[in-house]
Short mmCIF file of C-alpha atoms and ligand atoms in Angstrom, two decimals:
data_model
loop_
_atom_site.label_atom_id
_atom_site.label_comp_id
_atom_site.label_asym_id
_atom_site.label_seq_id
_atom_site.Cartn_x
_atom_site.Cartn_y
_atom_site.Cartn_z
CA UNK A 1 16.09 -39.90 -3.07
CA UNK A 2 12.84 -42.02 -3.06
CA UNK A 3 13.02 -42.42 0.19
CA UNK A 4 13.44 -38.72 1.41
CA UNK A 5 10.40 -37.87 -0.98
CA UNK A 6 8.70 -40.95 0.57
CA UNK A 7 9.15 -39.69 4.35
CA UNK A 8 8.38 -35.72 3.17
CA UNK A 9 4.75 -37.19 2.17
CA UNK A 10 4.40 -38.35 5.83
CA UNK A 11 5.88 -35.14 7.28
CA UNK A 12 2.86 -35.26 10.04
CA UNK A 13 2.41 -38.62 10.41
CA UNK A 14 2.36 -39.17 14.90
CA UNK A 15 1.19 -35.70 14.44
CA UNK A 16 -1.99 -34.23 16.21
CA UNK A 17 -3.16 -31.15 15.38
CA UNK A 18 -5.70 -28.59 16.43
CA UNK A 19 -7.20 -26.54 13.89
CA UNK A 20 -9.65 -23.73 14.39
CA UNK A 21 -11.50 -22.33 11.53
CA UNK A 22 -11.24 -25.24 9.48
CA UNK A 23 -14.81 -24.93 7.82
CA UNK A 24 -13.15 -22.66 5.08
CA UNK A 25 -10.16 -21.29 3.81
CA UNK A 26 -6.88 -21.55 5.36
CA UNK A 27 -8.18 -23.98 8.13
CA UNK A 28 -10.06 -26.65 5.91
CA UNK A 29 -6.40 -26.21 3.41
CA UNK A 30 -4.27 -26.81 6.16
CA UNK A 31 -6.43 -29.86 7.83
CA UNK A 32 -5.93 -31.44 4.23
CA UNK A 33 -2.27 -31.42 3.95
CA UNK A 34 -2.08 -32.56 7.44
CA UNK A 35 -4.23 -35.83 6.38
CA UNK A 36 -2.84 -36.21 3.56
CA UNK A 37 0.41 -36.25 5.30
CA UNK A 38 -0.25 -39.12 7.92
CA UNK A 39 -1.18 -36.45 10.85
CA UNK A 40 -4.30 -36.05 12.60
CA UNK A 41 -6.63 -33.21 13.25
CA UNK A 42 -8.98 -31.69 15.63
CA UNK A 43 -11.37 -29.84 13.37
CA UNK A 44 -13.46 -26.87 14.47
CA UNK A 45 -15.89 -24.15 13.42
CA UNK A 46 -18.97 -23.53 13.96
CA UNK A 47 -20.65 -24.51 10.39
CA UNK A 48 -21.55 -27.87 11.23
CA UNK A 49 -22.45 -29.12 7.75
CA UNK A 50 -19.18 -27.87 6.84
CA UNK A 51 -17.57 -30.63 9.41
CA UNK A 52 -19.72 -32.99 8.08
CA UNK A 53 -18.16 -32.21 4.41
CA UNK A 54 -14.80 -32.77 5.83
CA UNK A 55 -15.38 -36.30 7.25
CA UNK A 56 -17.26 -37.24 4.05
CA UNK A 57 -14.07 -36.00 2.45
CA UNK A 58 -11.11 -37.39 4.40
CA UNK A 59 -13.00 -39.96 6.32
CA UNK A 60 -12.73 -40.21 10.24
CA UNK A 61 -9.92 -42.29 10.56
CA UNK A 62 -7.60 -39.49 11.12
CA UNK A 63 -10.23 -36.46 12.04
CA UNK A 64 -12.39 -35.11 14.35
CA UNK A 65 -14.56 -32.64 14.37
CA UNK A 66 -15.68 -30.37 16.98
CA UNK A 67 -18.66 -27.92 16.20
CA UNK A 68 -17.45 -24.75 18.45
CA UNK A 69 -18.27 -20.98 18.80
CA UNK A 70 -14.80 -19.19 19.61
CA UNK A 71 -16.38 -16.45 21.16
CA UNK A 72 -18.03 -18.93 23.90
CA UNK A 73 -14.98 -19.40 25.60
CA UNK A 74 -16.29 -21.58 28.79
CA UNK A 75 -16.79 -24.62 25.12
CA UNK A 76 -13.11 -23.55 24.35
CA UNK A 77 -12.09 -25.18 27.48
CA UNK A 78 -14.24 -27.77 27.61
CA UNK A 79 -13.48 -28.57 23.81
CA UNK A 80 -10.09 -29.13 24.85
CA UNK A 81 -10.37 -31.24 28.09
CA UNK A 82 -12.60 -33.08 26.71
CA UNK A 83 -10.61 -35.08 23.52
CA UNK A 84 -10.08 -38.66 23.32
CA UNK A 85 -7.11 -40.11 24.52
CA UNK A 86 -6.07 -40.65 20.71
CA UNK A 87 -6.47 -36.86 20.05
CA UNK A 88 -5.59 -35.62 23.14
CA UNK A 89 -2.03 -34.72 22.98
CA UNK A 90 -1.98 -31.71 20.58
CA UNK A 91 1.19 -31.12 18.91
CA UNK A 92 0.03 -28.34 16.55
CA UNK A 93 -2.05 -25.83 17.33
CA UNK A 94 -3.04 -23.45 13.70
CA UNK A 95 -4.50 -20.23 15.79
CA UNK A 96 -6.20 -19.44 12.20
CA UNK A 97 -10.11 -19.00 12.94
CA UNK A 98 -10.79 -15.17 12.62
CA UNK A 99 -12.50 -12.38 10.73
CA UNK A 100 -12.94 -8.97 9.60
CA UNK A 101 -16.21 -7.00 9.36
CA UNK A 102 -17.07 -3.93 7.64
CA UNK A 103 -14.56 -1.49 5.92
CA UNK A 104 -16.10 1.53 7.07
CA UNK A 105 -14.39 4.45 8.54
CA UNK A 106 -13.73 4.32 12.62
CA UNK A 107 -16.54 7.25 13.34
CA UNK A 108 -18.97 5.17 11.91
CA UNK A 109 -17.98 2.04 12.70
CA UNK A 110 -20.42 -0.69 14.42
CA UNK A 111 -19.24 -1.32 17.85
CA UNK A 112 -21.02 -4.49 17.54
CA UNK A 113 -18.82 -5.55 14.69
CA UNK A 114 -15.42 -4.52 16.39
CA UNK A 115 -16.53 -6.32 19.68
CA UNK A 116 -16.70 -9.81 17.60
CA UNK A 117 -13.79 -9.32 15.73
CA UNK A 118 -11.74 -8.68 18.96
CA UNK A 119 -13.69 -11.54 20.78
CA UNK A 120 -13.16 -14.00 17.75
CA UNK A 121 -9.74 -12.74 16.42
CA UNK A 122 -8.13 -11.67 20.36
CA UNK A 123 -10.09 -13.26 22.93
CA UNK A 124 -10.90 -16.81 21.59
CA UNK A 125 -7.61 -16.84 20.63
CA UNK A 126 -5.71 -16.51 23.60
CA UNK A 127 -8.09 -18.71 25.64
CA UNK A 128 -7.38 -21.44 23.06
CA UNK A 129 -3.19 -20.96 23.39
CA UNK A 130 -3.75 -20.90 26.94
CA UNK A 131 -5.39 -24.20 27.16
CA UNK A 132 -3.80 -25.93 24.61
CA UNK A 133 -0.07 -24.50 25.96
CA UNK A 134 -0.95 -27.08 29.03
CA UNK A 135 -0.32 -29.82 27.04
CA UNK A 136 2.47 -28.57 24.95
CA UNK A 137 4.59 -28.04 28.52
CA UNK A 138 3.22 -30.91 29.97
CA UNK A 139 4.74 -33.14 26.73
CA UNK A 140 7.92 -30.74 26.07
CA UNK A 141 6.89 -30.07 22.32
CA UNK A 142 4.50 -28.00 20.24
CA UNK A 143 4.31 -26.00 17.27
CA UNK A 144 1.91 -22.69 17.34
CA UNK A 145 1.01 -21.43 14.03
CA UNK A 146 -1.03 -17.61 14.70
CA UNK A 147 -2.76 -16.15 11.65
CA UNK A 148 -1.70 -12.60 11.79
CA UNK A 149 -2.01 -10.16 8.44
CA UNK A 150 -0.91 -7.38 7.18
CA UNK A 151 -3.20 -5.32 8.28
CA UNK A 152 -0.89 -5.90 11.57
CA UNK A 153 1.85 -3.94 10.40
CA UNK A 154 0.42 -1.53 7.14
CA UNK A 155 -2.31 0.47 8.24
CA UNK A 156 -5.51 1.02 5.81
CA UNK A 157 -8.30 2.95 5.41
CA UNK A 158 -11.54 1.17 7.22
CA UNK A 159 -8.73 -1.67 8.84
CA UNK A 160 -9.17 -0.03 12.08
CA UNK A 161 -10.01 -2.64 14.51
CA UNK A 162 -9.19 -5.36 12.33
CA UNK A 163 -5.43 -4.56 12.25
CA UNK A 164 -5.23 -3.77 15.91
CA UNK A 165 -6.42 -7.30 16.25
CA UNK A 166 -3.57 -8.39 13.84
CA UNK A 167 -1.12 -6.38 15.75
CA UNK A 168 -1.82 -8.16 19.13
CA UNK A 169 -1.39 -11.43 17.39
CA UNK A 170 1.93 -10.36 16.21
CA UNK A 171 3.19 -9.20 19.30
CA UNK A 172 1.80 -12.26 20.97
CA UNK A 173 3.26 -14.34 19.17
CA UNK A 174 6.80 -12.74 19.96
CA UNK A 175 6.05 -12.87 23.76
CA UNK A 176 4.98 -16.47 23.53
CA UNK A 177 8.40 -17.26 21.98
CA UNK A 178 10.04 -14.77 24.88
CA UNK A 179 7.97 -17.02 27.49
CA UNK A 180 8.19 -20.48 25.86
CA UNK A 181 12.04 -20.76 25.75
CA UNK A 182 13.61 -23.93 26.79
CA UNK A 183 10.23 -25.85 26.71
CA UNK A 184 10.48 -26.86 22.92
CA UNK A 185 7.46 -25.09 21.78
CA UNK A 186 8.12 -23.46 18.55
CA UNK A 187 5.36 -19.89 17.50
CA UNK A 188 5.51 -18.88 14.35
CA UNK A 189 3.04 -15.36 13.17
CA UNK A 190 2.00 -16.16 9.13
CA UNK A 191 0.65 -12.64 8.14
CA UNK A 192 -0.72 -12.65 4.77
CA UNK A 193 -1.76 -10.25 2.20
CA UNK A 194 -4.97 -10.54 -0.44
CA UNK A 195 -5.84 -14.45 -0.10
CA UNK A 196 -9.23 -15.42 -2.22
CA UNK A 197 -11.41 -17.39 0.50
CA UNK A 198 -14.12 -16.54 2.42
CA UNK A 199 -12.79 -13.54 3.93
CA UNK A 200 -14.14 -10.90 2.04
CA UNK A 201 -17.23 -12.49 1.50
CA UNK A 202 -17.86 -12.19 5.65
CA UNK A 203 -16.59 -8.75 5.80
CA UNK A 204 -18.67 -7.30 3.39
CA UNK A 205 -21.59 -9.27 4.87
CA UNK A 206 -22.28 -11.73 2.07
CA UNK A 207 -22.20 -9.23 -0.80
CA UNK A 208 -20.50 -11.51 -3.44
CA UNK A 209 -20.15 -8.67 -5.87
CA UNK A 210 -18.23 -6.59 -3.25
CA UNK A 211 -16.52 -9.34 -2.13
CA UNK A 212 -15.65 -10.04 -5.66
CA UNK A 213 -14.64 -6.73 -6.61
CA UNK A 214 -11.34 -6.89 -4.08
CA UNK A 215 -9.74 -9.80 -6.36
CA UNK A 216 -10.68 -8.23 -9.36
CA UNK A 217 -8.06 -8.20 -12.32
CA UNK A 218 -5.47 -9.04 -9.98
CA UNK A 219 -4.04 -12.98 -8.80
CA UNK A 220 -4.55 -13.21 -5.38
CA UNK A 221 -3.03 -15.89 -3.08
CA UNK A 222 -5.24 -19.33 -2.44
CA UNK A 223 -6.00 -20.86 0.67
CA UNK A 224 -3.56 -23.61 -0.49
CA UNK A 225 -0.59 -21.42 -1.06
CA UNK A 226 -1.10 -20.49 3.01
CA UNK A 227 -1.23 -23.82 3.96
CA UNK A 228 1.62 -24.84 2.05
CA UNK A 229 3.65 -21.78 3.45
CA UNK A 230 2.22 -23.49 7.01
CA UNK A 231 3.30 -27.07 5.66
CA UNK A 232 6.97 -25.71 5.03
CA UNK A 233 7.45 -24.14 8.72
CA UNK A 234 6.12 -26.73 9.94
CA UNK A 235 8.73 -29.23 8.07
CA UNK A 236 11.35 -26.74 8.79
CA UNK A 237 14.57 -29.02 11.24
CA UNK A 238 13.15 -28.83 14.71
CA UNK A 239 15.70 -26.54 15.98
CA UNK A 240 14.86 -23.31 13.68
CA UNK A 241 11.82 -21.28 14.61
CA UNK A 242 10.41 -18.63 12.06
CA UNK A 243 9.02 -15.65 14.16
CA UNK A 244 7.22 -13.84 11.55
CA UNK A 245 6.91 -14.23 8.11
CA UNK A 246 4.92 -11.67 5.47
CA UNK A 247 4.02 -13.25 2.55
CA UNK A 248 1.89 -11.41 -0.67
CA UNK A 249 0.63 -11.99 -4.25
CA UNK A 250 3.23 -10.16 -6.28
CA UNK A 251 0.38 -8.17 -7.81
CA UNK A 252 -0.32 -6.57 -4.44
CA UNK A 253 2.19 -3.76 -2.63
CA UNK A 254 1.94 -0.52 -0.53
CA UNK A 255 0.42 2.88 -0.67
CA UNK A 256 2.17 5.83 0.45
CA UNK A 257 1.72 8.13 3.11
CA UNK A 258 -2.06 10.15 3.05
CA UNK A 259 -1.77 14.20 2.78
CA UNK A 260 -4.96 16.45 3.78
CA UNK A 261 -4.04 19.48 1.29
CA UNK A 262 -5.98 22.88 2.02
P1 NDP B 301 -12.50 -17.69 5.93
O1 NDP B 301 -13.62 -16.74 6.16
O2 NDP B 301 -12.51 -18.52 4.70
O3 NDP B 301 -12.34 -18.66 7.20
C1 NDP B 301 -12.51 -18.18 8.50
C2 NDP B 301 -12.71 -19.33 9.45
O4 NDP B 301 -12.87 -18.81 10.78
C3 NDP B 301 -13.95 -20.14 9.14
O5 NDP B 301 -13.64 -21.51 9.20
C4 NDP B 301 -14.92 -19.77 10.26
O6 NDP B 301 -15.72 -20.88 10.61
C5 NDP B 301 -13.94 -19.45 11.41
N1 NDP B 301 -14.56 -18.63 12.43
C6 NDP B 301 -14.95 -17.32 12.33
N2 NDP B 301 -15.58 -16.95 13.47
C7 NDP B 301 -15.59 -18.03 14.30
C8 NDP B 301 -16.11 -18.28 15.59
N3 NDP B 301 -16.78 -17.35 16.31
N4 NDP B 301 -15.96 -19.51 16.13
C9 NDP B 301 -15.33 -20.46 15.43
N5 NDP B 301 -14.80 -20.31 14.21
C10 NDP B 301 -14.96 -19.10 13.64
O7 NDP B 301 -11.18 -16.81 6.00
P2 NDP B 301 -9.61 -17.15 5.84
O8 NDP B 301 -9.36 -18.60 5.75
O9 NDP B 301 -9.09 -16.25 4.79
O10 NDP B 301 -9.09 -16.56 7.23
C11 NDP B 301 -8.43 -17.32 8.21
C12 NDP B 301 -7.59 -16.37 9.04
O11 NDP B 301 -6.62 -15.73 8.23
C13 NDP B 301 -8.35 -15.25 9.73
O12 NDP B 301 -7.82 -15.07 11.02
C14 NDP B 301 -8.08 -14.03 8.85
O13 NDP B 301 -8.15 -12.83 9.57
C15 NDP B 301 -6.66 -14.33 8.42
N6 NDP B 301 -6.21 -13.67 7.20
C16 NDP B 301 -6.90 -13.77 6.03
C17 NDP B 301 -6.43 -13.16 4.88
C18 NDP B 301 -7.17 -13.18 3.59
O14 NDP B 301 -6.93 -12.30 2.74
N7 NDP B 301 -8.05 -14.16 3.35
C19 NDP B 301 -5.15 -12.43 4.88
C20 NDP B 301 -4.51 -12.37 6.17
C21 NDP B 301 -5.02 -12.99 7.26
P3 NDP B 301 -17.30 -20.84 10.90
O15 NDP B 301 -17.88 -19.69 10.14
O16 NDP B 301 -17.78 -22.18 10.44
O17 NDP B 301 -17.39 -20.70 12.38
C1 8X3 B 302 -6.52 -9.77 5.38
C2 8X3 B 302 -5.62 -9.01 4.46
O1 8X3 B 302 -5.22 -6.74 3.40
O2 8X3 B 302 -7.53 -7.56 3.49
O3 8X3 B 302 -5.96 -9.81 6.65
O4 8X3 B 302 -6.46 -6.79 5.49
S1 8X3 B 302 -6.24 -7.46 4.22
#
């Protein structure tokens, strides 16, 4: 019994993984298990101080850190050819960087903001996959973990271009799987519901009331309870792949269908 408790602490230990958004939330949850777990990680984001917290942290025995913009996708690519031999062979790849902006209705939307959240949530993240699948084949093993939502599947008011973006990750994901078979690459899609971290914080622009206001009352999910859902995928036998799974604070469900009356 010891022992298997023992060897479930070092689930990710020979384990390199690449994280992207790991200056907050999900990312900077997950990068800790992984440490604390044996594994190492490729840390990125663009908030350098934020990197810097991380190393101070966990130390830099075990991590790296890689100051990147997603939506520059030439420093994707050179991100990823570029790692030391020790971090090089990327086993894990958390697809998790990614954003909404603004809640407003699609006739007024900003096309500026829809542009960076397909760039960031869409573009970036395909270039990354792409890139990082090259070494995945090459070594005949992987594990892809896509942030998806929700908003993928449910539509809301103001979600507009957000959950499209979710949507392509979701069917993505399923083609990867459809394309990957018989090279030992496992993608799973984690789509999440109401999860207290930065996100609302950036989508309403830095208004902490606003942001504030969505969690209100209710218990929302953490970034820890992701990365733990992330953690038990990843632990999961090697020969079982979850494709998709939903997951929600209890206090959160669906609205029904809206009705324009006369
Ligand atoms: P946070 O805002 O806390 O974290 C987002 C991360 O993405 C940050 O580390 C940020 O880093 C990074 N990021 C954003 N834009 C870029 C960019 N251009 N280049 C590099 N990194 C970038 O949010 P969450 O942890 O909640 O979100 C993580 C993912 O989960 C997102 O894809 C989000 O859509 C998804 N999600 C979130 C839910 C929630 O309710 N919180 C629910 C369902 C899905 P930096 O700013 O330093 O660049
Ligand atoms: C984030 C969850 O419901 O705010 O993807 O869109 S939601």
């Amino acid at each position: 019994m010891e022992q298997s408790i023992k060897q479930e602490n070092n689930w990710a230990k020979g384990k390199i993984a690449f994280i992207t958004g790991a200056t907050s939330g999900f990312g900077a949850a997950l990068t800790r298990r992984i440490i604390a777990a044996g594994g190492k990680v490729i840390a990125t984001g663009r908030r350098e101080e934020r990197l810097d917290e991380l190393v101070e942290e966990l130390g830099s025995g075990q991590l790296l850190t890689r100051t990147l913009d997603l939506t520059d996708t030439d420093k994707i690519e050179e991100c990823i050819k570029t790692l030391p031999s020790d971090f090089a062979d990327i086993d894990i790849l958390f697809n998790n960087a990614g954003l909404a902006l603004g809640l407003g209705g699609a006739d007024a939307a900003n096309l500026s903001d829809w542009d960076t959240m397909i760039d960031t949530n869409v573009r970036a993240l395909v270039h990354v996959t792409r890139h990082v699948l090259e070494i995945m084949v090459k070594n005949n093993r992987g594990d892809i973990i896509n942030m998806g939502s929700v908003a993928g599947t449910y539509p809301y008011v103001g979600g507009n271009v957000y959950g499209a973006t979710k949507a392509f990750v979701h069917q993505f994901s399923l083609n990867l799987r459809a394309d990957l078979l018989g090279k030992n690459i496992r993608v799973t899609n984690i789509e999440p519901g109401m999860c207290e971290t930065e996100f609302s914080l950036v989508r309403f622009k830095g208004d902490k009331s606003a942001a504030d206001n969505v969690y209100k009352g209710m218990k929302p999910l953490s970034a820890d309870d992701i990365a733990l859902t992330v953690e038990s995928v990843l632990k999961l036998p090697a020969h079982i792949n979850i494709n998709t799974l939903e997951i929600m604070p209890v206090q959160q469900a669906f609205a029904g269908f809206a009705v324009n009356r006369d």
